[in-house]
Coordinates of C-alpha atoms and ligand atoms in Angstrom, one line a residue:
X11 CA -42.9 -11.3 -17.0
X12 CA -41.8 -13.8 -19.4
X13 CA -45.0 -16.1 -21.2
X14 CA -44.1 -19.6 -21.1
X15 CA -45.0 -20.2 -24.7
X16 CA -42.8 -17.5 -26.0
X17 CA -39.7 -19.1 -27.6
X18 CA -36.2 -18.1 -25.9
X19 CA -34.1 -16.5 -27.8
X20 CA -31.3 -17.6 -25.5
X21 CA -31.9 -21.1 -26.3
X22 CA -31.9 -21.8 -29.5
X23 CA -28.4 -22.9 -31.0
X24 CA -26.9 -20.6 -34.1
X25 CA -28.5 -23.2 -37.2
X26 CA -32.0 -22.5 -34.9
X27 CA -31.8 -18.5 -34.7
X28 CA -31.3 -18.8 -38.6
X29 CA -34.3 -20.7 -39.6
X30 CA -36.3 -18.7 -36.5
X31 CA -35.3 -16.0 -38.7
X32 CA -36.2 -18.0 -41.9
X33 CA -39.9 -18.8 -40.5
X34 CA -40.5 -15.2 -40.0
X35 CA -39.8 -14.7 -43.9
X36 CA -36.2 -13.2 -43.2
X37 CA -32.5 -14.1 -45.0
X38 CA -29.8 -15.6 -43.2
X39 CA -27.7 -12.1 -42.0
X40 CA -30.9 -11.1 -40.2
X41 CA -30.9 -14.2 -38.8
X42 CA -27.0 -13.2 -37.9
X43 CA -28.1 -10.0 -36.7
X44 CA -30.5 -11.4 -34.3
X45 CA -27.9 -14.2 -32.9
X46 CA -25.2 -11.1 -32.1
X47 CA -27.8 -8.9 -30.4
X48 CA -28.7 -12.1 -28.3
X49 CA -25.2 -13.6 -28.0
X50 CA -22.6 -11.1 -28.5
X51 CA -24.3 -7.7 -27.0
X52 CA -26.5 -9.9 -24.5
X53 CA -29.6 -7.3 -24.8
X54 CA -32.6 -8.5 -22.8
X55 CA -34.6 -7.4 -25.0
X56 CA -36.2 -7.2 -28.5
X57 CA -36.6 -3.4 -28.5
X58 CA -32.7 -3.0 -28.3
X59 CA -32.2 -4.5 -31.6
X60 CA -31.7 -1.5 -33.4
X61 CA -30.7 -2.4 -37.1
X62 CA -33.9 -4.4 -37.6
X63 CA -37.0 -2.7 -38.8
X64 CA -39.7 -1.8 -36.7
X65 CA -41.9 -4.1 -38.1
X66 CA -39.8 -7.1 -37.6
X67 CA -39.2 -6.3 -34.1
X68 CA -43.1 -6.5 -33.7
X69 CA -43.1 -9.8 -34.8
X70 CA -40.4 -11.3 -33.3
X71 CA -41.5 -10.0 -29.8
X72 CA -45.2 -11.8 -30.4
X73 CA -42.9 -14.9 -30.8
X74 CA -40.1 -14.7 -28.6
X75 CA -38.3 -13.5 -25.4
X76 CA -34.5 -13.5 -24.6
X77 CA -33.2 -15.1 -21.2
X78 CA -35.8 -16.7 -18.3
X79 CA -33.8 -16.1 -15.0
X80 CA -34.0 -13.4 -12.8
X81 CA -31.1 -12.6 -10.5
X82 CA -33.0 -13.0 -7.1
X83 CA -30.3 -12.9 -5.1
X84 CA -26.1 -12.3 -4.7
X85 CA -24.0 -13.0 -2.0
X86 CA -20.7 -12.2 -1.5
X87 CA -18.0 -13.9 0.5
X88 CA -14.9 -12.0 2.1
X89 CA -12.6 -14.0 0.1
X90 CA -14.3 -11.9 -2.9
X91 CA -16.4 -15.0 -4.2
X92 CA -20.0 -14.3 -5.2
X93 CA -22.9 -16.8 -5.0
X94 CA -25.8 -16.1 -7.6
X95 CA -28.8 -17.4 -6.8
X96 CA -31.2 -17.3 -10.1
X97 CA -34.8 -18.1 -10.2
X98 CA -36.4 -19.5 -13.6
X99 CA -39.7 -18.7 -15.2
X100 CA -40.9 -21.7 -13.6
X101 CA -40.0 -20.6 -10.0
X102 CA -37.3 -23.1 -9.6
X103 CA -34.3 -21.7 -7.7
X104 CA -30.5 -22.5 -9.1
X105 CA -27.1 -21.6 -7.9
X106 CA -24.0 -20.3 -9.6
X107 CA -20.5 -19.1 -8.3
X108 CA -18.3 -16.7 -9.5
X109 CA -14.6 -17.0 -8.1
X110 CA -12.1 -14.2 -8.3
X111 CA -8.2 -16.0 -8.7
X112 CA -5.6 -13.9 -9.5
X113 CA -6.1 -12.5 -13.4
X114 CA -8.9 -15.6 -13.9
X115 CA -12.2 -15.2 -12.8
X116 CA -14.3 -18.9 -13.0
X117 CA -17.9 -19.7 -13.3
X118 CA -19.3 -22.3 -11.7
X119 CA -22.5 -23.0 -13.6
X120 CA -25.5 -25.4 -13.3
X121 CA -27.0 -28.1 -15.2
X122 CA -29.7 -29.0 -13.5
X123 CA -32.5 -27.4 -11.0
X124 CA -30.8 -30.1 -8.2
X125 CA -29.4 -33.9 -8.7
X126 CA -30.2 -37.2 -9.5
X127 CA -27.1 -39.0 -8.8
X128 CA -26.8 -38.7 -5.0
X129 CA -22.9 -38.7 -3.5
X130 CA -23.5 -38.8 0.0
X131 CA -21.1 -36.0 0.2
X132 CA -23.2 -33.4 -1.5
X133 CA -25.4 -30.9 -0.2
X134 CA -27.7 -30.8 -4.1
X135 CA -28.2 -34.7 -3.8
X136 CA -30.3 -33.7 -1.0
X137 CA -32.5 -31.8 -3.4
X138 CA -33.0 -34.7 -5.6
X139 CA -33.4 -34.0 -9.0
X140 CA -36.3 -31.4 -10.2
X141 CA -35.6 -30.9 -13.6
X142 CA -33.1 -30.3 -16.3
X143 CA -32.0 -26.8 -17.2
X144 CA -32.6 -25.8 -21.0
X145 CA -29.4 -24.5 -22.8
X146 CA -31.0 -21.2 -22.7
X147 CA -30.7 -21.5 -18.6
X148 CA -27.6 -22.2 -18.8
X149 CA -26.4 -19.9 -21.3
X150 CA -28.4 -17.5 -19.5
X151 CA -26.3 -17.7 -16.5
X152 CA -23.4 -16.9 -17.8
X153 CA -24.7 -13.5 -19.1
X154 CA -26.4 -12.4 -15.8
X155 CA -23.0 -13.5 -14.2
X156 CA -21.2 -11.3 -17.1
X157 CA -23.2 -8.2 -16.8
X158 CA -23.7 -8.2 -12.8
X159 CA -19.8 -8.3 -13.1
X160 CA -19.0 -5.6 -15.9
X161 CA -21.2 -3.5 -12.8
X162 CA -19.4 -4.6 -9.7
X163 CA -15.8 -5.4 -10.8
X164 CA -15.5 -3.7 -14.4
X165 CA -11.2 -4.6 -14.7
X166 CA -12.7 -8.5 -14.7
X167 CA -14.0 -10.8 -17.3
X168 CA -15.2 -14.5 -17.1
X169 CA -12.2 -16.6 -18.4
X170 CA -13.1 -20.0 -17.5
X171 CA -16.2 -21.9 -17.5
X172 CA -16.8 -25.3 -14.9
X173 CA -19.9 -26.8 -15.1
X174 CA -19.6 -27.8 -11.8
X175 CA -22.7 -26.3 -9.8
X176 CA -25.8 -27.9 -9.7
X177 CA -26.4 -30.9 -11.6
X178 CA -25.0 -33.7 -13.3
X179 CA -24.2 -32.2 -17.0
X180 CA -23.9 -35.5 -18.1
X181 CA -27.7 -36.5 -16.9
X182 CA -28.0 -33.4 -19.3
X183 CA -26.4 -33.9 -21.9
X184 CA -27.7 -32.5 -24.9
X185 CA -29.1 -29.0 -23.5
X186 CA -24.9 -28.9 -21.9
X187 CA -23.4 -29.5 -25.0
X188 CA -25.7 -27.0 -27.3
X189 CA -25.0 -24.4 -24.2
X190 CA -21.4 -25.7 -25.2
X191 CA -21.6 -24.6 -29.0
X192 CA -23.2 -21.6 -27.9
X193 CA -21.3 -19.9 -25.9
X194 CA -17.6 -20.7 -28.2
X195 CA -20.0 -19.9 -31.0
X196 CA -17.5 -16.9 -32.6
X197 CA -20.0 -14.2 -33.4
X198 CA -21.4 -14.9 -30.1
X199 CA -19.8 -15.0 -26.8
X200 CA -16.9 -16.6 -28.3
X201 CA -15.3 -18.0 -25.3
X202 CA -12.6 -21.0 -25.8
X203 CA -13.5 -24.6 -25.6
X204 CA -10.1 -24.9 -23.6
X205 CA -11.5 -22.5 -20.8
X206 CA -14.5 -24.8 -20.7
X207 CA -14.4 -28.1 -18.0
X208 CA -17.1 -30.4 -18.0
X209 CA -17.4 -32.3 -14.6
X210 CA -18.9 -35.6 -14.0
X211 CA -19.8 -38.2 -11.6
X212 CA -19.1 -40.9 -14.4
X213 CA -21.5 -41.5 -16.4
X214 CA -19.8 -43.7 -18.5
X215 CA -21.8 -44.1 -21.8
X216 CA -22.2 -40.8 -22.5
X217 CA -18.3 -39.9 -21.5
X218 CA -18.0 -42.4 -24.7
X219 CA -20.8 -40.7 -26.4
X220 CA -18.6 -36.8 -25.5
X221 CA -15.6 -38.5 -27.0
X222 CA -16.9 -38.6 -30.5
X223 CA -18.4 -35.6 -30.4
X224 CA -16.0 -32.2 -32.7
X225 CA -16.8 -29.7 -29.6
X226 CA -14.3 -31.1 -27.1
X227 CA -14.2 -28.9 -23.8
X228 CA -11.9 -30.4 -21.0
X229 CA -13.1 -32.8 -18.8
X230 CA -12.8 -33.7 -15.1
X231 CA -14.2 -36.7 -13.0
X232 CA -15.5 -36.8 -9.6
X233 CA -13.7 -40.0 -8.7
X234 CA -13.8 -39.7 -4.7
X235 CA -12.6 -43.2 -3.7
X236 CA -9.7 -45.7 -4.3
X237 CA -12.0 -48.9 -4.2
X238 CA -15.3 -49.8 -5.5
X239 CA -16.1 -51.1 -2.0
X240 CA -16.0 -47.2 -0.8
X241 CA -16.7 -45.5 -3.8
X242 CA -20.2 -47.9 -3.9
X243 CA -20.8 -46.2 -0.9
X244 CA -20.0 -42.5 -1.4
X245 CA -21.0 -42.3 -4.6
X246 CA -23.6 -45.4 -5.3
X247 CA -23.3 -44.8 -9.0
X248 CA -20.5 -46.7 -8.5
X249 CA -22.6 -49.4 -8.5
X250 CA -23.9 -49.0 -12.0
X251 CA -20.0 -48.3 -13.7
X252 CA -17.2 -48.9 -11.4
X253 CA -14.1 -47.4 -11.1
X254 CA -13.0 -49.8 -13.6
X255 CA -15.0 -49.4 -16.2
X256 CA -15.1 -45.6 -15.8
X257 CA -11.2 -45.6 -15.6
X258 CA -11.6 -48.2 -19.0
X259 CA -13.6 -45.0 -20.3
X260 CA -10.9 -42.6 -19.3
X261 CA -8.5 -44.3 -21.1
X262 CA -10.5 -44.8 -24.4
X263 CA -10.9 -41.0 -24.2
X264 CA -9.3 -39.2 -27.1
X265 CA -7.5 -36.4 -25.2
X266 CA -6.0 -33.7 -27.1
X267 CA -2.4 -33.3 -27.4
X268 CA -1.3 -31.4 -24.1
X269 CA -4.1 -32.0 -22.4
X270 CA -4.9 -33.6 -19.3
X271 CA -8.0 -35.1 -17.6
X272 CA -9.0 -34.0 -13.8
X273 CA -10.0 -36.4 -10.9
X274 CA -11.1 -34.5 -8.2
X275 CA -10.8 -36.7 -5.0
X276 CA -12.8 -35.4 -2.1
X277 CA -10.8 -36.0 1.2
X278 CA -13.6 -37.2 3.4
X279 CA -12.1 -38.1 7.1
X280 CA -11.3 -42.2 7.7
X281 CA -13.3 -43.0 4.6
X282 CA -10.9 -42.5 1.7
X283 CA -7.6 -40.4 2.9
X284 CA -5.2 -43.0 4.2
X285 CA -1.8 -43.5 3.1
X286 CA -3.0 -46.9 1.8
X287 CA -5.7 -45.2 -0.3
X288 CA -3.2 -43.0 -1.8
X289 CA -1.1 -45.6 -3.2
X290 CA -4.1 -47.0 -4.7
X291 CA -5.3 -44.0 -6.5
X292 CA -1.2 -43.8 -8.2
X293 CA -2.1 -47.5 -9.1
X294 CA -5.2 -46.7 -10.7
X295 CA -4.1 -43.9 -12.3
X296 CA -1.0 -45.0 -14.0
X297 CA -0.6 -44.5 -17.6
X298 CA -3.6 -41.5 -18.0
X299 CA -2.5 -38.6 -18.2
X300 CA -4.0 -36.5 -15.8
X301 CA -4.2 -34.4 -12.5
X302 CA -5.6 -34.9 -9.2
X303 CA -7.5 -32.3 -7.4
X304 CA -7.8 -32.9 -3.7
X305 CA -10.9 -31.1 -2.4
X306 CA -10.9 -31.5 1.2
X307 CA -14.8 -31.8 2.3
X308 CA -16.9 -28.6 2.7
X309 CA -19.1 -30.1 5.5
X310 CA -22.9 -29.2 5.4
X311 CA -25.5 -29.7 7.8
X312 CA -26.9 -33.3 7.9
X313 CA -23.4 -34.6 6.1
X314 CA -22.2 -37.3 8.4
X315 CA -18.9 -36.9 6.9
X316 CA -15.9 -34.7 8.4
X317 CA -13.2 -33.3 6.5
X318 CA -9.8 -34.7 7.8
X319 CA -7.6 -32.9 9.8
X320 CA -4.7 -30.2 7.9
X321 CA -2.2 -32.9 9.2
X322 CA -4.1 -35.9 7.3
X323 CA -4.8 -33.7 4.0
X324 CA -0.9 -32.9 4.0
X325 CA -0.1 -36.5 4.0
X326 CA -2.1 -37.8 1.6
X327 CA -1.6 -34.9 -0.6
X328 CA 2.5 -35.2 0.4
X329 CA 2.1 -39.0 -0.6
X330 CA 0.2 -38.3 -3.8
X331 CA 3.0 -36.1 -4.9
X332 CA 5.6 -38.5 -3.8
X333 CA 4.2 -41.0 -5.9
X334 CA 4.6 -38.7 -8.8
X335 CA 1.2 -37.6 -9.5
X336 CA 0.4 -33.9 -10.3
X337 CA -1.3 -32.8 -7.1
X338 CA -3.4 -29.9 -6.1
X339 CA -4.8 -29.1 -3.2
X340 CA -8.2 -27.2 -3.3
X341 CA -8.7 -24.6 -0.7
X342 CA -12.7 -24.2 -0.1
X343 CA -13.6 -20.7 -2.3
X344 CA -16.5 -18.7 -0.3
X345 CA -17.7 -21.8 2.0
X346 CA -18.8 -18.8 4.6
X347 CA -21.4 -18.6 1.8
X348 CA -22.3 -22.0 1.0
X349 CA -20.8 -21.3 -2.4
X350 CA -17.8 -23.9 -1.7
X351 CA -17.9 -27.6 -3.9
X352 CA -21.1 -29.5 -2.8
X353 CA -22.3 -26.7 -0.9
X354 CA -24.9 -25.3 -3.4
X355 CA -28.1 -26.8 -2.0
X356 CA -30.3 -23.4 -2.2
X357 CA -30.1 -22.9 1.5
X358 CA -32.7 -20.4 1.7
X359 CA -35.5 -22.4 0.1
X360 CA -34.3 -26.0 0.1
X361 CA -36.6 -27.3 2.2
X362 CA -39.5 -25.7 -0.1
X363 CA -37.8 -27.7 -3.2
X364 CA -37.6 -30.8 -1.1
X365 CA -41.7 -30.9 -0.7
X366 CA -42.3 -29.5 -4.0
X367 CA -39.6 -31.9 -6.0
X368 CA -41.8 -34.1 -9.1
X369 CA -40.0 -36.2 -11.7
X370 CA -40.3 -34.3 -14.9
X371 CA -41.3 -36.7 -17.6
X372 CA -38.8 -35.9 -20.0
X373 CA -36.1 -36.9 -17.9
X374 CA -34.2 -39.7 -18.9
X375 CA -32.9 -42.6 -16.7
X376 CA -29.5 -42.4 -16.1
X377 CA -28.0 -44.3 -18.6
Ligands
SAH428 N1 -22.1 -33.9 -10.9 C1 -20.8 -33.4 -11.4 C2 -20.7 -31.9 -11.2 C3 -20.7 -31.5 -9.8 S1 -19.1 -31.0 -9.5 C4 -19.7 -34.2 -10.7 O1 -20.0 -35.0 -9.8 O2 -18.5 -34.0 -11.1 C5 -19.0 -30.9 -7.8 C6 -17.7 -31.3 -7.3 O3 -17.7 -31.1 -6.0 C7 -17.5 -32.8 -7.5 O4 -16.1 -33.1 -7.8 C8 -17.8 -33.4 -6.1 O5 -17.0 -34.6 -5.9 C9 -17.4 -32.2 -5.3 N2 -18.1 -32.2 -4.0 C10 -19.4 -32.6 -3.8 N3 -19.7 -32.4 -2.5 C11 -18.6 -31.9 -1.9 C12 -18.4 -31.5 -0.6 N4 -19.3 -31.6 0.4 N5 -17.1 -31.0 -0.3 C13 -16.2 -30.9 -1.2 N6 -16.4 -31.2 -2.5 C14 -17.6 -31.8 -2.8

């Protein structure tokens, strides 16, 4: 058991271990020692830090803890996908996927203990939004996913990063972006910033805000509609910064050399997979550079949407391609487990997170 007022080791950024160390009366290397043991080696505990003193041990563990989930459960699909489901110290449940593809192995991680931004498409919306994680929760989640992994399938590693579970990460932005620096952090887990996609619903002002900012991991957009008089209904954000103004965004965006920004376009049956719409989307998209990920829709119960037939999704997709944008098609990744895009609605306990759902006070309006 984990005390709440115990501070997490996990989530304090690199500068925060070092004056954590500091306040404790201890020079920057320890500080360094401490962020390895908690970053690099991943221990659990304080006891396994070996190279400090005794003494210093004792007082950091009357201070501090390291990681707040517990695995509670792990499902595993027979396409070789594996559903996490992680509960924190607070006995909120969250969700996170790991997908097996060739020599890549892909986390899909959380931001948030369910949604605020409800697509009409998505399972979490049903949630509603709880609360945000902390970066420690998210970092967190990558190292339970790491470890369960290095047990069960010891030839893989983690290469890529989506935060695409749970969550709006841009409803959450600053505990996403310290999770960010954390985890490319070099004497930590050191992972690429290029293997890291942030995915959002469009939240315009803070895309602008993640433009300007030196830690620039890729970026996709859940744009799920070819006209504001669909997407204000699939995705009533929309209503707040319409396609244009997001697209407006997109193209302010200072993209990297060789980089490209994703749209994922959830096929959703007579809604938005016509011909027509497809045509639209090329217009719309003309002049960014970018690639379009067509996610046919993982139904759940209650959706009253239907994923179009193969015939339909081949013609759009045929027609995206003809009209020369770089198309892929997304085939649904352990939906016999719920762990599939928009899936992730804690099955087992959702209703119990519908009753219990509060505001938390210290989250912000979406703006
Ligand atoms: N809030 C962020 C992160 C979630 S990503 C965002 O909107 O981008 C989840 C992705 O899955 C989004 O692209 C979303 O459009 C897609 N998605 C949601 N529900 C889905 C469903 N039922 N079937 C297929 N894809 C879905």
């Amino acid at each position: 058991m984990t005390t709440p007022d115990l501070t997490d080791l996990r989530a304090l950024g690199y500068d925060e271990t070092i004056a954590f160390a500091a306040e404790l009366g201890q020079p920057r290397f320890r500080g360094e020692q401490i962020w390895r043991w908690v970053h690099a080696q991943m221990v659990d505990s304080i006891d396994e830090m070996s190279n400090l003193g005794k003494d210093l041990r004792a007082q950091l563990k009357a201070r501090a803890t390291i990681g707040t989930l517990t695995v509670a459960e792990i499902q595993t699909s027979k396409d070789g996908t594996r559903k996490l489901r992680l509960e924190t110290r607070d006995g909120k449940s969250i969700e996170s996927v790991l997908i097996p593809d060739g020599e890549k192995t892909t986390q899909c991680i959380s931001s948030q203990v369910g949604c605020a931004i409800d697509c009409q498409f998505c399972a979490t919306a049903k949630l509603g939004l709880t609360r945000n994680l902390d970066a420690g929760e998210i970092v967190d989640q990558v190292y339970r996913a790491k470890k369960l992994l290095a047990e069960v399938d010891p030839g893989r590693r983690i290469t890529n990063l989506v935060y695409m579970g749970m969550g709006e990460p841009l409803h959450n932005y600053d505990h996403v972006l310290s999770s960010i620096r954390t985890l490319t952090n070099d004497l930590g887990a050191g992972m690429s910033q290029r293997r890291i996609t942030v995915s959002t619903a469009g939240l315009v002002p803070r895309l602008e805000k993640l433009g300007q900012e030196t830690i620039r991991p890729n970026l996709a957009v859940s744009l799920n509609a070819s006209s504001d008089e669909v997407r204000d209904r699939v995705m009533p954000i929309n209503r707040k910064w319409n396609i244009g103004r997001l697209l407006d965004a997109i193209r302010a965006y200072p993209l990297e050399q060789r980089r490209r920004v994703t749209f994922e376009y959830v096929l959703l049956a007579g809604v938005n997979d016509s011909i027509a719409d497809a045509a639209r989307l090329a217009k719309l998209l003309r002049g960014i550079r970018c690639k379009v990920n067509v996610i046919p829709l993982n139904p759940h119960p209650g959706s009253e949407f239907r994923r179009p037939t193969p015939e339909a999704i081949e013609a759009f997709q045929n027609e995206c391609k003809r009209l020369g944008m770089a198309t892929y098609l997304r085939t649904p990744r352990g939906d016999d487990i719920d762990a599939a895009c928009g899936q992730l609605a804690n099955r087992s306990n959702a209703e119990a997170l519908v009753t219990l759902r509060v505001r938390s006070p210290d989250i912000a309006p979406i703006a």
